[in-house]
PDB file of C-alpha atoms in Angstrom:
ATOM      1  CA  MET B 279       0.014   0.077  -0.009  1.00  0.00           C
ATOM      2  CA  LEU B 280       2.822   2.528   0.832  1.00  0.00           C
ATOM      3  CA  GLU B 281       4.259   1.614  -2.658  1.00  0.00           C
ATOM      4  CA  SER B 282       1.225   2.421  -4.289  1.00  0.00           C
ATOM      5  CA  PHE B 283       1.037   5.759  -2.215  1.00  0.00           C
ATOM      6  CA  ILE B 284       4.582   6.560  -3.216  1.00  0.00           C
ATOM      7  CA  ARG B 285       4.463   5.663  -6.900  1.00  0.00           C
ATOM      8  CA  SER B 286       1.408   7.827  -7.951  1.00  0.00           C
ATOM      9  CA  PRO B 287       0.448   7.810 -11.639  1.00  0.00           C
ATOM     10  CA  PHE B 288       2.405  11.334 -11.865  1.00  0.00           C
ATOM     11  CA  ASN B 289       5.829  10.428 -12.523  1.00  0.00           C
ATOM     12  CA  GLY B 290       6.565   8.346  -9.269  1.00  0.00           C
ATOM     13  CA  PHE B 291       7.167  10.356  -6.438  1.00  0.00           C
ATOM     14  CA  THR B 292       4.921  13.322  -6.923  1.00  0.00           C
ATOM     15  CA  THR B 293       2.320  12.433  -4.192  1.00  0.00           C
ATOM     16  CA  LEU B 294       5.274  11.883  -1.493  1.00  0.00           C
ATOM     17  CA  THR B 295       6.654  15.039  -2.256  1.00  0.00           C
ATOM     18  CA  ILE B 296       3.456  16.838  -1.837  1.00  0.00           C
ATOM     19  CA  CYS B 297       2.764  15.051   1.489  1.00  0.00           C
ATOM     20  CA  VAL B 298       6.260  15.755   2.585  1.00  0.00           C
ATOM     21  CA  LEU B 299       6.280  19.654   1.732  1.00  0.00           C
ATOM     22  CA  SER B 300       2.669  19.792   3.306  1.00  0.00           C
ATOM     23  CA  ALA B 301       4.079  18.212   6.548  1.00  0.00           C
ATOM     24  CA  LEU B 302       6.945  20.832   6.417  1.00  0.00           C
ATOM     25  CA  THR B 303       4.941  23.686   5.542  1.00  0.00           C
ATOM     26  CA  ILE B 304       1.627  23.642   7.652  1.00  0.00           C
ATOM     27  CA  PRO B 305       3.584  23.573  11.113  1.00  0.00           C
ATOM     28  CA  ASN B 306       5.394  26.455   9.854  1.00  0.00           C
ATOM     29  CA  PHE B 307       2.325  28.155   8.760  1.00  0.00           C
ATOM     30  CA  VAL B 308       0.787  27.640  12.166  1.00  0.00           C
ATOM     31  CA  ASN B 309       4.084  28.588  14.210  1.00  0.00           C
ATOM     32  CA  LEU B 310       4.163  31.710  11.999  1.00  0.00           C
ATOM     33  CA  HIS B 311       0.551  32.879  13.047  1.00  0.00           C
ATOM     34  CA  LYS B 312       0.999  31.633  16.665  1.00  0.00           C
ATOM     35  CA  ALA B 313       4.000  33.938  16.899  1.00  0.00           C
ATOM     36  CA  GLU B 314       1.971  36.697  15.331  1.00  0.00           C
ATOM     37  CA  ALA B 315      -1.054  36.187  17.767  1.00  0.00           C
ATOM     38  CA  GLU B 316       1.624  36.264  20.607  1.00  0.00           C
ATOM     39  CA  SER B 317       3.129  39.446  19.277  1.00  0.00           C
ATOM     40  CA  ILE B 318      -0.294  41.093  19.028  1.00  0.00           C
ATOM     41  CA  THR B 319      -1.079  40.051  22.581  1.00  0.00           C
ATOM     42  CA  ASP B 320       2.116  41.456  23.778  1.00  0.00           C
ATOM     43  CA  CYS B 321       1.254  44.663  21.929  1.00  0.00           C
ATOM     44  CA  ARG B 322      -1.952  44.994  23.466  1.00  0.00           C
ATOM     45  CA  LYS B 323      -0.512  44.789  27.110  1.00  0.00           C
ATOM     46  CA  LEU B 324       2.055  47.017  26.046  1.00  0.00           C
ATOM     47  CA  VAL B 325      -0.466  49.572  24.605  1.00  0.00           C
ATOM     48  CA  THR B 326      -3.270  49.521  27.156  1.00  0.00           C
ATOM     49  CA  GLY B 327      -3.414  52.120  29.752  1.00  0.00           C
ATOM     50  CA  THR B 328      -3.730  56.207  30.128  1.00  0.00           C
ATOM     51  CA  TYR B 329      -1.254  58.460  28.823  1.00  0.00           C
ATOM     52  CA  LEU B 330      -0.653  62.456  29.500  1.00  0.00           C
ATOM     53  CA  THR B 331       0.398  63.629  26.305  1.00  0.00           C
ATOM     54  CA  THR B 332       2.027  66.724  24.688  1.00  0.00           C
ATOM     55  CA  ASN B 333       1.200  67.535  21.021  1.00  0.00           C
ATOM     56  CA  SER B 334       2.542  69.841  18.790  1.00  0.00           C
ATOM     57  CA  GLY B 335       2.045  70.749  14.790  1.00  0.00           C
ATOM     58  CA  ASN B 336       0.351  73.445  12.647  1.00  0.00           C
ATOM     59  CA  PHE B 337      -2.138  74.234  15.343  1.00  0.00           C
ATOM     60  CA  GLY B 338       0.281  74.871  18.065  1.00  0.00           C
ATOM     61  CA  SER B 339       1.320  73.098  21.122  1.00  0.00           C
ATOM     62  CA  PHE B 340      -1.111  71.687  23.665  1.00  0.00           C
ATOM     63  CA  ARG B 341      -1.793  68.850  26.146  1.00  0.00           C
ATOM     64  CA  GLY B 342      -3.914  65.843  26.211  1.00  0.00           C
ATOM     65  CA  ILE B 343      -4.901  62.597  27.957  1.00  0.00           C
ATOM     66  CA  THR B 344      -5.392  59.441  26.043  1.00  0.00           C
ATOM     67  CA  THR B 345      -6.634  56.237  27.020  1.00  0.00           C
ATOM     68  CA  PHE B 346      -6.234  52.901  25.075  1.00  0.00           C
ATOM     69  CA  THR B 347      -8.287  50.060  26.416  1.00  0.00           C
ATOM     70  CA  GLN B 348      -7.991  46.310  26.276  1.00  0.00           C
ATOM     71  CA  ASP B 349     -10.597  45.876  23.647  1.00  0.00           C
ATOM     72  CA  SER B 350      -9.359  48.241  21.424  1.00  0.00           C
ATOM     73  CA  ASN B 351     -11.346  51.298  22.037  1.00  0.00           C
ATOM     74  CA  PHE B 352      -9.587  54.750  22.776  1.00  0.00           C
ATOM     75  CA  VAL B 353     -10.778  58.026  24.086  1.00  0.00           C
ATOM     76  CA  SER B 354      -8.559  61.324  24.192  1.00  0.00           C
ATOM     77  CA  THR B 355      -9.436  64.715  25.318  1.00  0.00           C
ATOM     78  CA  ALA B 356      -7.499  67.946  24.821  1.00  0.00           C
ATOM     79  CA  SER B 357      -6.625  71.226  26.660  1.00  0.00           C
ATOM     80  CA  VAL B 358      -7.966  73.216  23.775  1.00  0.00           C
ATOM     81  CA  GLN B 359     -11.413  71.577  23.206  1.00  0.00           C
ATOM     82  CA  SER B 360     -13.133  74.858  24.138  1.00  0.00           C
ATOM     83  CA  ASN B 361     -12.725  77.354  21.484  1.00  0.00           C
ATOM     84  CA  VAL B 362      -9.078  78.150  21.974  1.00  0.00           C
ATOM     85  CA  PRO B 363      -8.007  79.664  18.356  1.00  0.00           C
ATOM     86  CA  PRO B 364      -7.409  78.374  15.836  1.00  0.00           C
ATOM     87  CA  PHE B 365      -9.752  75.635  17.431  1.00  0.00           C
ATOM     88  CA  GLN B 366     -13.545  75.528  17.037  1.00  0.00           C
ATOM     89  CA  PRO B 367     -14.946  74.037  20.052  1.00  0.00           C
ATOM     90  CA  PHE B 368     -14.827  70.123  20.057  1.00  0.00           C
ATOM     91  CA  GLY B 369     -15.670  66.962  22.181  1.00  0.00           C
ATOM     92  CA  ASN B 370     -13.742  64.077  23.001  1.00  0.00           C
ATOM     93  CA  ILE B 371     -12.195  62.067  20.492  1.00  0.00           C
ATOM     94  CA  GLN B 372     -13.384  58.272  20.555  1.00  0.00           C
ATOM     95  CA  GLY B 373     -12.413  55.288  18.359  1.00  0.00           C
ATOM     96  CA  SER B 374     -10.694  51.890  18.120  1.00  0.00           C
ATOM     97  CA  TRP B 375      -7.008  51.131  17.509  1.00  0.00           C
ATOM     98  CA  LYS B 376      -5.260  48.115  16.200  1.00  0.00           C
ATOM     99  CA  CYS B 377      -1.663  46.622  16.569  1.00  0.00           C
ATOM    100  CA  THR B 378       0.216  46.635  13.641  1.00  0.00           C
ATOM    101  CA  SER B 379       3.490  45.180  15.065  1.00  0.00           C
ATOM    102  CA  ASP B 380       4.549  44.362  18.370  1.00  0.00           C
ATOM    103  CA  ARG B 381       5.015  47.989  19.563  1.00  0.00           C
ATOM    104  CA  GLU B 382       3.014  49.908  16.965  1.00  0.00           C
ATOM    105  CA  ILE B 383      -0.634  50.510  16.517  1.00  0.00           C
ATOM    106  CA  THR B 384      -2.978  52.608  14.024  1.00  0.00           C
ATOM    107  CA  ALA B 385      -6.131  54.130  15.404  1.00  0.00           C
ATOM    108  CA  THR B 386      -9.052  56.332  14.114  1.00  0.00           C
ATOM    109  CA  GLY B 387     -11.140  58.359  16.275  1.00  0.00           C
ATOM    110  CA  LEU B 388     -14.127  61.015  15.639  1.00  0.00           C
ATOM    111  CA  ASP B 389     -15.325  63.901  17.498  1.00  0.00           C
ATOM    112  CA  PHE B 390     -17.831  66.749  16.914  1.00  0.00           C
ATOM    113  CA  ASN B 391     -16.935  70.257  16.102  1.00  0.00           C
ATOM    114  CA  TYR B 392     -19.593  72.513  18.005  1.00  0.00           C
ATOM    115  CA  PRO B 393     -21.201  75.348  15.734  1.00  0.00           C
ATOM    116  CA  THR B 394     -20.406  78.622  16.625  1.00  0.00           C
ATOM    117  CA  ALA B 395     -21.969  81.932  15.446  1.00  0.00           C
ATOM    118  CA  THR B 396     -19.789  81.885  12.178  1.00  0.00           C
ATOM    119  CA  LEU B 397     -18.919  78.240  11.780  1.00  0.00           C
ATOM    120  CA  PRO B 398     -21.021  75.276  11.073  1.00  0.00           C
ATOM    121  CA  GLY B 399     -20.784  71.905  13.317  1.00  0.00           C
ATOM    122  CA  LYS B 400     -18.558  69.221  11.903  1.00  0.00           C
ATOM    123  CA  ILE B 401     -17.121  65.935  12.528  1.00  0.00           C
ATOM    124  CA  THR B 402     -13.283  65.483  12.685  1.00  0.00           C
ATOM    125  CA  ARG B 403     -11.504  62.212  11.821  1.00  0.00           C
ATOM    126  CA  THR B 404      -8.364  61.637  13.319  1.00  0.00           C
ATOM    127  CA  ASP B 405      -5.869  58.913  12.226  1.00  0.00           C
ATOM    128  CA  TYR B 406      -3.303  57.827  14.469  1.00  0.00           C
ATOM    129  CA  ARG B 407      -0.124  56.104  14.024  1.00  0.00           C
ATOM    130  CA  ALA B 408       1.902  55.564  17.110  1.00  0.00           C
ATOM    131  CA  THR B 409       4.864  53.549  18.499  1.00  0.00           C
ATOM    132  CA  PHE B 410       5.305  52.267  22.358  1.00  0.00           C
ATOM    133  CA  ASN B 411       8.545  51.759  24.524  1.00  0.00           C
ATOM    134  CA  PRO B 412       7.859  49.056  26.876  1.00  0.00           C
ATOM    135  CA  LYS B 413      10.704  50.373  29.301  1.00  0.00           C
ATOM    136  CA  THR B 414      10.119  53.655  29.457  1.00  0.00           C
ATOM    137  CA  GLY B 415       6.193  53.923  29.121  1.00  0.00           C
ATOM    138  CA  ILE B 416       6.509  56.517  26.351  1.00  0.00           C
ATOM    139  CA  VAL B 417       4.279  56.794  23.279  1.00  0.00           C
ATOM    140  CA  GLN B 418       5.340  58.645  20.139  1.00  0.00           C
ATOM    141  CA  GLY B 419       3.410  59.212  17.164  1.00  0.00           C
ATOM    142  CA  THR B 420       1.451  61.493  14.196  1.00  0.00           C
ATOM    143  CA  VAL B 421      -2.214  62.267  14.099  1.00  0.00           C
ATOM    144  CA  THR B 422      -3.811  63.558  10.875  1.00  0.00           C
ATOM    145  CA  LEU B 423      -7.171  65.527  10.930  1.00  0.00           C
ATOM    146  CA  ARG B 424      -9.740  65.607   8.439  1.00  0.00           C
ATOM    147  CA  LEU B 425     -12.820  67.802   8.726  1.00  0.00           C
ATOM    148  CA  PHE B 426     -16.482  66.497   7.286  1.00  0.00           C
ATOM    149  CA  SER B 427     -19.949  68.131   7.211  1.00  0.00           C
ATOM    150  CA  LEU B 428     -22.292  66.616   9.690  1.00  0.00           C
ATOM    151  CA  ASN B 429     -23.957  64.857   6.762  1.00  0.00           C
ATOM    152  CA  ALA B 430     -20.941  63.160   5.563  1.00  0.00           C
ATOM    153  CA  ASN B 431     -19.507  59.563   6.442  1.00  0.00           C
ATOM    154  CA  PRO B 432     -16.043  60.092   7.749  1.00  0.00           C
ATOM    155  CA  LEU B 433     -15.424  56.459   7.728  1.00  0.00           C
ATOM    156  CA  LYS B 434     -15.938  55.968   3.997  1.00  0.00           C
ATOM    157  CA  ASP B 435     -15.928  59.571   2.557  1.00  0.00           C
ATOM    158  CA  ASN B 436     -12.399  61.508   2.111  1.00  0.00           C
ATOM    159  CA  VAL B 437     -11.530  65.081   2.280  1.00  0.00           C
ATOM    160  CA  PRO B 438      -8.506  66.993   2.240  1.00  0.00           C
ATOM    161  CA  LEU B 439      -6.009  66.851   5.047  1.00  0.00           C
ATOM    162  CA  GLU B 440      -6.895  69.834   7.706  1.00  0.00           C
ATOM    163  CA  GLY B 441      -3.758  69.283   9.663  1.00  0.00           C
ATOM    164  CA  THR B 442      -0.983  67.075  11.070  1.00  0.00           C
ATOM    165  CA  PHE B 443       0.560  67.050  14.459  1.00  0.00           C
ATOM    166  CA  THR B 444       2.897  64.717  16.527  1.00  0.00           C
ATOM    167  CA  PHE B 445       2.776  63.691  20.124  1.00  0.00           C
ATOM    168  CA  THR B 446       4.577  62.121  22.798  1.00  0.00           C
ATOM    169  CA  GLY B 447       2.989  60.792  25.846  1.00  0.00           C
ATOM    170  CA  GLN B 448       4.204  59.046  29.226  1.00  0.00           C
ATOM    171  CA  ARG B 449       2.157  56.198  30.655  1.00  0.00           C
ATOM    172  CA  ILE B 450       0.156  57.251  33.751  1.00  0.00           C
ATOM    173  CA  ASN B 451       1.061  54.949  36.605  1.00  0.00           C
ATOM    174  CA  PRO B 452      -0.332  54.675  40.104  1.00  0.00           C
ATOM    175  CA  LEU B 453       1.903  56.749  42.528  1.00  0.00           C
ATOM    176  CA  GLN B 454       3.469  54.590  45.057  1.00  0.00           C
TER     177      GLN B 454
END
């Protein structure tokens, strides 16, 4: 029976070669995905927490607090939310994040810009890319801003970039 298995009608050893290659490839494939899953788990542990941030860019400089939750949600608040020019008053940013490597994430958040006497209300989409240092508890990254009308779908539509800023943050740990 083994001989009939080894000697296939396709030039002799084709079936055996396929079986051996499959036996060698499947464990490597499984191990690769296991390592990838462990890397994501490590990233989640590394990222989860609350950070005091310093933000700077074409809008000036301001402070913020951002929390990344274990279930991939995040919320961010800024010191310039209540109509500090050039900002229109806006609410907290809320969104979701995902690991893109063992120390890097991307995130997308939304907030509302409140109407003023001269400006209509809008939706802001913020797209983040950040890296985390596990030893220091420091996060660094960039954020891009896009403004949408209240009737637009900021998750599907696209508009020109409104601004970019960089940020650095320190994880807030309980004081001893």
